[in-house]
PDB file of C-alpha atoms in Angstrom:
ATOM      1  CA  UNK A   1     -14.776 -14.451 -11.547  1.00  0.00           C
ATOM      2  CA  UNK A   2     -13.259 -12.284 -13.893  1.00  0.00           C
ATOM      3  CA  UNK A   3     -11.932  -8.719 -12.816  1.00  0.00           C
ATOM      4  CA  UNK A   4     -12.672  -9.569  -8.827  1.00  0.00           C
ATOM      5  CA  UNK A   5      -9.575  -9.352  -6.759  1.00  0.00           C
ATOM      6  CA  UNK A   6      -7.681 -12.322  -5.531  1.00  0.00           C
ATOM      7  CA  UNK A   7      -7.813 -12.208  -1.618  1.00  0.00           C
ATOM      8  CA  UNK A   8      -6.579 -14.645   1.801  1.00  0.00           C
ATOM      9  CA  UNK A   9      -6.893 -13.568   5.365  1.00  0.00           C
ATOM     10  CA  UNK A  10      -9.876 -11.673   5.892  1.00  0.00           C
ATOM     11  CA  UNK A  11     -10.739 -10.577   2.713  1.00  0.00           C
ATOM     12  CA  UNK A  12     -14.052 -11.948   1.318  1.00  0.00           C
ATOM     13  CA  UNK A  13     -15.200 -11.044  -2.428  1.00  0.00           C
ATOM     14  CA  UNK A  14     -19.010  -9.620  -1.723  1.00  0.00           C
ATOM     15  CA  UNK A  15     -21.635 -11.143  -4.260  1.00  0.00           C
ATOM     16  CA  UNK A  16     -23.456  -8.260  -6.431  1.00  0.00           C
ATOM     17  CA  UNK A  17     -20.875  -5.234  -5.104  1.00  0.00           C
ATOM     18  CA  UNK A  18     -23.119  -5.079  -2.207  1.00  0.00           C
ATOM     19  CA  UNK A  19     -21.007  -4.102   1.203  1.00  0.00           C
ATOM     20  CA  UNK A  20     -21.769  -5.603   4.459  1.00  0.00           C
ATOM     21  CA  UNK A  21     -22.329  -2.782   7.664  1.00  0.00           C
ATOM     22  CA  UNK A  22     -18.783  -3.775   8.776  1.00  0.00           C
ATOM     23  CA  UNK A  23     -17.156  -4.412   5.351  1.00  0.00           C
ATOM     24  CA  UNK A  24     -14.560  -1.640   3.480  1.00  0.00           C
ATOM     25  CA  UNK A  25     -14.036  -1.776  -0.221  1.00  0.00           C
ATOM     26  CA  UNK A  26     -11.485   0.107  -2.000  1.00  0.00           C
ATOM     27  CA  UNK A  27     -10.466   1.030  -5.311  1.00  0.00           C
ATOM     28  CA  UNK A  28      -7.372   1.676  -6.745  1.00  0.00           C
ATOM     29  CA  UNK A  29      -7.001   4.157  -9.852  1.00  0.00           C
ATOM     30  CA  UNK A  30      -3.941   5.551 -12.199  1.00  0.00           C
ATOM     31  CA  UNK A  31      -3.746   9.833 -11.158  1.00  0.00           C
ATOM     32  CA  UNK A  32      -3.452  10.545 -14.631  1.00  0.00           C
ATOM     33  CA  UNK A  33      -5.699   8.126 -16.783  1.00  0.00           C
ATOM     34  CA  UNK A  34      -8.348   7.537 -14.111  1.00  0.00           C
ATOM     35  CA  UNK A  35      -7.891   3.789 -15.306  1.00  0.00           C
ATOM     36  CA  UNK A  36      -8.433   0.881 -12.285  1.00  0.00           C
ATOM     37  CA  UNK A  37      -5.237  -0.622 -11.223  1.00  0.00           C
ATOM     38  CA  UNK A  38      -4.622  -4.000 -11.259  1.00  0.00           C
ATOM     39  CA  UNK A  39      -2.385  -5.785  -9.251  1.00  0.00           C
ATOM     40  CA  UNK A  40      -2.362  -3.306  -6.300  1.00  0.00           C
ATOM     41  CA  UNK A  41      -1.390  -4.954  -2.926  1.00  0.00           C
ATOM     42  CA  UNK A  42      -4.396  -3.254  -0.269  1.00  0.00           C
ATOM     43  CA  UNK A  43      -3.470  -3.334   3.008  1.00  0.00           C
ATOM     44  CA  UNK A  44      -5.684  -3.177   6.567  1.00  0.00           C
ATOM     45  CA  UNK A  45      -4.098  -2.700  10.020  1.00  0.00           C
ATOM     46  CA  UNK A  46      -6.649  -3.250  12.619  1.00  0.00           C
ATOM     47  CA  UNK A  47      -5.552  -2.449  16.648  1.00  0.00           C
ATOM     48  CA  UNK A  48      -6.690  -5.489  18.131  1.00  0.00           C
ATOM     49  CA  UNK A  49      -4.917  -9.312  18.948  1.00  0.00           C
ATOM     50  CA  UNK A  50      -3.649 -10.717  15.492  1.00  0.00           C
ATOM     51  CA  UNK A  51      -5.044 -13.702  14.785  1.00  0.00           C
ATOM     52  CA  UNK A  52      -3.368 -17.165  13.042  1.00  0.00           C
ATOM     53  CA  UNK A  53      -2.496 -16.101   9.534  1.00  0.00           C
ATOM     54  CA  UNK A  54      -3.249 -18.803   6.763  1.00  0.00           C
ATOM     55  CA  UNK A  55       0.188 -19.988   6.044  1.00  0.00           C
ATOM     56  CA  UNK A  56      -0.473 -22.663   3.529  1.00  0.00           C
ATOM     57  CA  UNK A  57       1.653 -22.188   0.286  1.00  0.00           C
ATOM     58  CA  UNK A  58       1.064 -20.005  -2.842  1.00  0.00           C
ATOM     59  CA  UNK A  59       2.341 -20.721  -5.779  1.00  0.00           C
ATOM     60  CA  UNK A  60       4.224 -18.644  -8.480  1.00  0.00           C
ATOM     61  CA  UNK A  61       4.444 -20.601 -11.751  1.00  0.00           C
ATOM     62  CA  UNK A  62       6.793 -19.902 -14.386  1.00  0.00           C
ATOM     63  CA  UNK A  63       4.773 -20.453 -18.008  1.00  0.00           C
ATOM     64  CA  UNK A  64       6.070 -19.071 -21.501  1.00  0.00           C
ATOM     65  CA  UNK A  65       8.495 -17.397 -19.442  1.00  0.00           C
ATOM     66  CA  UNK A  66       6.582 -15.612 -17.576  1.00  0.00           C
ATOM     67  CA  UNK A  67       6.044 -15.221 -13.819  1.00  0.00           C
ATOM     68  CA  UNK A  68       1.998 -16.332 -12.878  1.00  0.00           C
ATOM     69  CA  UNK A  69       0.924 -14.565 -11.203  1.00  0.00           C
ATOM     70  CA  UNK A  70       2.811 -11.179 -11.652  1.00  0.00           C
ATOM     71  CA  UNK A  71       2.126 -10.289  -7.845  1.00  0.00           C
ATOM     72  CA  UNK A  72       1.312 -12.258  -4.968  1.00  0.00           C
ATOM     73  CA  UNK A  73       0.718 -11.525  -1.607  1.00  0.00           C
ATOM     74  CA  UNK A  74       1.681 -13.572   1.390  1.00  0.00           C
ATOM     75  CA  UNK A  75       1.654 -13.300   5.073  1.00  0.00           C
ATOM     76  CA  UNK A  76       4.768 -13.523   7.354  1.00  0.00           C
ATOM     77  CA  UNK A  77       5.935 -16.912   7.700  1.00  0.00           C
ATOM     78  CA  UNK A  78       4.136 -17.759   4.555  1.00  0.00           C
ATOM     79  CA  UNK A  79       5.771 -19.888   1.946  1.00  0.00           C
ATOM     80  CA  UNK A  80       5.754 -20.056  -2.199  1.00  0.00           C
ATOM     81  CA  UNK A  81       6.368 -22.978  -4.073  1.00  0.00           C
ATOM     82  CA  UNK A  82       7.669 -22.419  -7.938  1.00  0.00           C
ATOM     83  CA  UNK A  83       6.852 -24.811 -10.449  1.00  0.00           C
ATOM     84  CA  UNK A  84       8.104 -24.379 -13.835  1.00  0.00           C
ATOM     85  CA  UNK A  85       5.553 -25.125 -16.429  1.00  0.00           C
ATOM     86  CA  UNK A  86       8.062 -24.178 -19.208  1.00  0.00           C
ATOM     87  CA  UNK A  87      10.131 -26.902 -20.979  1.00  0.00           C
ATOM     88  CA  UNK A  88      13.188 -24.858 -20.597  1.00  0.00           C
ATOM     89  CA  UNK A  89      14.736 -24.619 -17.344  1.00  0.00           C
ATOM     90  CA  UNK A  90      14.644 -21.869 -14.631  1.00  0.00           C
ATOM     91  CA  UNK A  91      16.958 -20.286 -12.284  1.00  0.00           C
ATOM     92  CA  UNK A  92      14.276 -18.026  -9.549  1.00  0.00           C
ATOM     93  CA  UNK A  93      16.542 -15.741  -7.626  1.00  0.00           C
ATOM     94  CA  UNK A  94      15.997 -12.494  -4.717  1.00  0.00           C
ATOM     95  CA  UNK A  95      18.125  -9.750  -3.589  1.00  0.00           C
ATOM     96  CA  UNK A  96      15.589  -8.324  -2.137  1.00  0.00           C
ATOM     97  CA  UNK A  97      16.115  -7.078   1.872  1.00  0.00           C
ATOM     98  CA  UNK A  98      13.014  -8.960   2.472  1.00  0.00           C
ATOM     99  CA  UNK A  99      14.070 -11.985   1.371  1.00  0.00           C
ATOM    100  CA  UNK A 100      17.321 -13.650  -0.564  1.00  0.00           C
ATOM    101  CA  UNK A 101      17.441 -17.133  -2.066  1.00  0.00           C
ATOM    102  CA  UNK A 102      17.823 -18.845  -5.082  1.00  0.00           C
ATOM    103  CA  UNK A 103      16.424 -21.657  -6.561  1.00  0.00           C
ATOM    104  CA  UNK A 104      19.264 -22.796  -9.328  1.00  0.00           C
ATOM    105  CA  UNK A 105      18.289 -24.517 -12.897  1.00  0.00           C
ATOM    106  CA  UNK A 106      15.335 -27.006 -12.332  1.00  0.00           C
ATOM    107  CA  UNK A 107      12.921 -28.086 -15.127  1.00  0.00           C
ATOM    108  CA  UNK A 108      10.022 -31.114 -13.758  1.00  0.00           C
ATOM    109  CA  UNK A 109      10.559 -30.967 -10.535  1.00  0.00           C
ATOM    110  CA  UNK A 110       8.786 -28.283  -8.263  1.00  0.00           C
ATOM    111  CA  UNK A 111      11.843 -27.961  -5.412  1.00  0.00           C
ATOM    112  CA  UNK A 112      10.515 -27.286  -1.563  1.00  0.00           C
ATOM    113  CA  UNK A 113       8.809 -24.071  -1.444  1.00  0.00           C
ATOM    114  CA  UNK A 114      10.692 -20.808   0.205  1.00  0.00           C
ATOM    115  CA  UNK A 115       9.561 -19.353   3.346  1.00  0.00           C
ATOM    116  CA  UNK A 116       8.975 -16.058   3.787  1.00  0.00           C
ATOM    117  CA  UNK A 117       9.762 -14.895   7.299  1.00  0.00           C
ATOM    118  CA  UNK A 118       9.903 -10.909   7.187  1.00  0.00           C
ATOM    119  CA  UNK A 119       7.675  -8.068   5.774  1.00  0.00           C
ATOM    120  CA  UNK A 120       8.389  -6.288   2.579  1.00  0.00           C
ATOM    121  CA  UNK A 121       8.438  -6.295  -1.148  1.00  0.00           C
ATOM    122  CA  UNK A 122      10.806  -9.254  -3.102  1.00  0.00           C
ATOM    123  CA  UNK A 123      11.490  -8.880  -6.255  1.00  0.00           C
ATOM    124  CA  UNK A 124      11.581 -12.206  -8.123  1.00  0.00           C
ATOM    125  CA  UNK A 125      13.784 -12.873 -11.315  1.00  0.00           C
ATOM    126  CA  UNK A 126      15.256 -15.581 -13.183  1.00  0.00           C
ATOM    127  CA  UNK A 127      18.802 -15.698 -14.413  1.00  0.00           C
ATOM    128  CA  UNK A 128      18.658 -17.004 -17.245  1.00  0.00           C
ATOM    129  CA  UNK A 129      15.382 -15.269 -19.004  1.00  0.00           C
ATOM    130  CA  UNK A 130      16.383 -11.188 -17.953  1.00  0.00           C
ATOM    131  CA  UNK A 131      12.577 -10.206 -19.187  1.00  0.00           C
ATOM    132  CA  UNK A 132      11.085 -12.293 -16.093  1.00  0.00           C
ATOM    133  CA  UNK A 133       9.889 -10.512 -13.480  1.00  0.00           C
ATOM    134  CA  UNK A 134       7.349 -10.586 -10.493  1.00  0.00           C
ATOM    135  CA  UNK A 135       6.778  -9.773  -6.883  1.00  0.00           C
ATOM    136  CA  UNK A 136       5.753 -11.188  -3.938  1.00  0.00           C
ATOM    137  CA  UNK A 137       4.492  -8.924  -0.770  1.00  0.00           C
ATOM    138  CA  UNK A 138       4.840 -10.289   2.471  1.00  0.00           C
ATOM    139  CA  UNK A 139       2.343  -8.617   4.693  1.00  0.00           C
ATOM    140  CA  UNK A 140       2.241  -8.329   8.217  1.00  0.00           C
ATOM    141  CA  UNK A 141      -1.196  -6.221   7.902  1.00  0.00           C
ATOM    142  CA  UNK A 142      -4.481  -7.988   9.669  1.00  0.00           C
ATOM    143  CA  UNK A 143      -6.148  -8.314   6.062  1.00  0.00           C
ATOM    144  CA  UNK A 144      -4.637  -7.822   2.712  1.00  0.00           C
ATOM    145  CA  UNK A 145      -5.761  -8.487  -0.287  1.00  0.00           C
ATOM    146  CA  UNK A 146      -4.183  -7.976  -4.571  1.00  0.00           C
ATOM    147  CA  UNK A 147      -6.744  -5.994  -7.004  1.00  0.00           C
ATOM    148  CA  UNK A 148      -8.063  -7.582  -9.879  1.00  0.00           C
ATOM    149  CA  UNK A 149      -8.603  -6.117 -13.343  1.00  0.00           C
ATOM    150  CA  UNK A 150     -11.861  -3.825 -11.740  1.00  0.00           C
ATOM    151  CA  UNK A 151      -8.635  -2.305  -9.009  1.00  0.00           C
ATOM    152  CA  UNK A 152     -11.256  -3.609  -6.452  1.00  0.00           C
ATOM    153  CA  UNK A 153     -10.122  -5.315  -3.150  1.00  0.00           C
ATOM    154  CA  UNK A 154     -13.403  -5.576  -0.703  1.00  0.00           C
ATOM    155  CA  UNK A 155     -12.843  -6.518   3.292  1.00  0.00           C
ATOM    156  CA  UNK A 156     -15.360  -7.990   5.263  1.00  0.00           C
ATOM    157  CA  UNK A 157     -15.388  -8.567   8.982  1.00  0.00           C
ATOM    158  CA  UNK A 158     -13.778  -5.111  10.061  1.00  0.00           C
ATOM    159  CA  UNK A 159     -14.755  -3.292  13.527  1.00  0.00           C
ATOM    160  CA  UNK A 160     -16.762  -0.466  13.195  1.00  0.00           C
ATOM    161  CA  UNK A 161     -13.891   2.793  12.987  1.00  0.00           C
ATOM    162  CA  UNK A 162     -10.959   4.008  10.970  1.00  0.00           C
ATOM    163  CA  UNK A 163      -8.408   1.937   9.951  1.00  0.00           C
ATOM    164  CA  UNK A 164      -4.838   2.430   8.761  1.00  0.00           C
ATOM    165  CA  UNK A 165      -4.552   1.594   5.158  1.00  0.00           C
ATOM    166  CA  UNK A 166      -1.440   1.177   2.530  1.00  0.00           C
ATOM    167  CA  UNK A 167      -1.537   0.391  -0.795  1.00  0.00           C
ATOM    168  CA  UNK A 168       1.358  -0.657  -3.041  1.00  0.00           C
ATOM    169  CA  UNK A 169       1.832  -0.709  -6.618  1.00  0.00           C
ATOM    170  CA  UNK A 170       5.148  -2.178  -9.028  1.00  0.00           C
ATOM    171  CA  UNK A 171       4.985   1.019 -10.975  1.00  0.00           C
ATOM    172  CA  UNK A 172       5.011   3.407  -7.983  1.00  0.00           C
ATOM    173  CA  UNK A 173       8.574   3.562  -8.263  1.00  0.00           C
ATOM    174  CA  UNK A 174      11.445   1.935  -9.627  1.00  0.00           C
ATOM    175  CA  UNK A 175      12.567   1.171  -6.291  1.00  0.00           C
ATOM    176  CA  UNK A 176       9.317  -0.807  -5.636  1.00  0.00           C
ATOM    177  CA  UNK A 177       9.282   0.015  -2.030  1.00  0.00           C
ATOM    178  CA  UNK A 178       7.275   2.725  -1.845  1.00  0.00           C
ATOM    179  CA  UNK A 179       3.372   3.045  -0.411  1.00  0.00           C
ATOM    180  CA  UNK A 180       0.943   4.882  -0.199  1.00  0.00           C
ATOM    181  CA  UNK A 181      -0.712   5.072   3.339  1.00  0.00           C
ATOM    182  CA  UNK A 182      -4.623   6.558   4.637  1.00  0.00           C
ATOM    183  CA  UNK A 183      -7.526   5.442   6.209  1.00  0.00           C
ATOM    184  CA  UNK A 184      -9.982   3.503   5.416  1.00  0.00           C
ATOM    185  CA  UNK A 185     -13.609   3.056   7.999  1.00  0.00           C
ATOM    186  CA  UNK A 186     -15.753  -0.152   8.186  1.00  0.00           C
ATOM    187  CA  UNK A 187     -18.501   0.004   5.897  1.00  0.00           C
ATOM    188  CA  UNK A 188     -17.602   2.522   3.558  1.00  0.00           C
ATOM    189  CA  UNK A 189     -16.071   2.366  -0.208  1.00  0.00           C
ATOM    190  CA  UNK A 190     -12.603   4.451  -0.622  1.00  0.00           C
ATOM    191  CA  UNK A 191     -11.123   5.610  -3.536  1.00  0.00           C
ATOM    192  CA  UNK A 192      -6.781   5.672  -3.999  1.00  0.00           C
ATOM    193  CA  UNK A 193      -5.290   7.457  -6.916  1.00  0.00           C
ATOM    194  CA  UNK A 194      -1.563   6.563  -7.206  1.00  0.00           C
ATOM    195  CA  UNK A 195       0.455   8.292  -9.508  1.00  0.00           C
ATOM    196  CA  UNK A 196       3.075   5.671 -11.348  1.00  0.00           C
ATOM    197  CA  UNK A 197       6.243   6.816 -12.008  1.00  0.00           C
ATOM    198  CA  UNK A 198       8.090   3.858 -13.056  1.00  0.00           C
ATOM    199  CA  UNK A 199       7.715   2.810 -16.650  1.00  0.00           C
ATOM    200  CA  UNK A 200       5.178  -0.690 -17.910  1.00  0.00           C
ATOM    201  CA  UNK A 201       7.039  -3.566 -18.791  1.00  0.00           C
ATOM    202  CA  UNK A 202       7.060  -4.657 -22.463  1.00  0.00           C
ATOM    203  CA  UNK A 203       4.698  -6.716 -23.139  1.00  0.00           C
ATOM    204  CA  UNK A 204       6.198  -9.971 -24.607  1.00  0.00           C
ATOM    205  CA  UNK A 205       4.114 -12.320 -26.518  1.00  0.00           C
ATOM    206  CA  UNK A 206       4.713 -15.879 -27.126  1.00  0.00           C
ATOM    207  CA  UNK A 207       5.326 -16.992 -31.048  1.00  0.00           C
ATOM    208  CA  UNK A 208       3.514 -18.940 -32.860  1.00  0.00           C
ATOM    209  CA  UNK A 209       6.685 -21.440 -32.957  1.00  0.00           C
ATOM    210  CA  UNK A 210       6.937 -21.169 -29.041  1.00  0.00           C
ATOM    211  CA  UNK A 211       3.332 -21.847 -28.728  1.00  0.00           C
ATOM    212  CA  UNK A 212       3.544 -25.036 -30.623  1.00  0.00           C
ATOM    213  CA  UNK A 213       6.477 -25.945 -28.532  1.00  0.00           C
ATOM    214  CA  UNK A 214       4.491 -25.501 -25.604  1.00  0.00           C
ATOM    215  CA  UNK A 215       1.759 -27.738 -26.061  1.00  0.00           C
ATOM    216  CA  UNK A 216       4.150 -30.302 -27.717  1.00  0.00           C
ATOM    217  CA  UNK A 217       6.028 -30.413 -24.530  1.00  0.00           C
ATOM    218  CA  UNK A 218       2.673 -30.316 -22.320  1.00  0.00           C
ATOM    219  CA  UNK A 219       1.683 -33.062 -24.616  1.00  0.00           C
ATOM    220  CA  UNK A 220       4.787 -35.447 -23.878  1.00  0.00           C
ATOM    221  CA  UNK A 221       4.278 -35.082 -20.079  1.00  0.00           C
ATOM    222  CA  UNK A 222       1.072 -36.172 -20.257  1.00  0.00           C
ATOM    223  CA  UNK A 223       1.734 -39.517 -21.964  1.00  0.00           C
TER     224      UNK A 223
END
């Protein structure tokens, strides 16, 4: 569904907007344009035994030279796998604390995916395109969840209480390590305004000519 956020753990999209007696929802604004937020990473820290996280791996795909999705969320010990859809080659790299690696120039074939074994924001890039960009949070929250084009991430399953809450955002500063932290109780809505104060990416549109080149090379793999 269009707009609804993308969500793992023990995040559950409620049919109708309707919230559960022990579900949270929240929503994620820009301060100054009251505008939802997509691609938000929500938080949910909940004091009791952590249960198995779902470790099976994401994906990040590299199409028109662009990172797909722009942010994904992971939990600790979670792994990504990076399959280039482009007909040009790739080379995925991270300095990030959380997590350094490269994968060097590949083209067809998707290498192993990369584990990600601490907490914290990675910045992705590839060194041969300098526009690319994405992120990938590894969470060590009990429920987490990314905001969809509404800035809604709903929870489901929470015990009744407060809960700690952070929410993150790529334009909340150009160190991309910042948060915003709160509290959130079971069963009611909450609303976050961030204020962003590091500057959009340019949009970049593929050509017409790039386009073409696209589905030609789409077209040859399938034969």
């Amino acid at each position: 569904m269009a707009g609804l956020a993308r969500h793992c753990g023990l995040v559950l999209l409620l049919a109708g907007g309707a919230l559960h007696a022990s579900a949270a929802e929240v929503t994620v604004r820009d301060v100054a344009s009251g505008q939802p937020l997509e691609n938000a990473v929500v938080e949910i820290f909940v004091d009791r035994e952590a249960s198995e996280a779902d470790i099976s791996a994401a994906q990040v795909i590299q199409r028109d030279k662009t990172f797909v999705p722009h942010v994904t969320v992971v939990p600790v010990g979670g792994a990504v796998a990076f399959p280039n859809r482009d007909t040009t080659r790739h080379h995925v790299f991270s300095f990030s604390p959380a997590k350094t690696f490269e994968i060097k120039l590949y083209l067809e074939d998707t290498p192993p995916a990369i584990v990600f074994e601490r907490a914290g924001v990675v910045v992705l890039g590839c060194n041969i395109h300098d526009h690319m960009l994405a992120f990938i949070v590894v969470s060590e929250a009990t429920a987490h969840a990314v905001t969809g084009a509404d800035g809604r991430a709903r929870f489901d399953a929470l015990p009744p209480g407060e809960h700690r809450l952070r929410v993150w955002h790529p334009r909340l500063e150009d160190t991309h390590q910042q948060w915003w932290e709160g509290r959130v109780e079971a069963g009611a809505t909450r609303d976050v305004a961030l204020e962003l104060r590091a500057s959009a990416p340019l949009e970049r549109r593929t050509s017409p000519l790039q386009q073409r080149l696209r589905e030609a090379g789409e077209a040859g793999r399938v034969r």
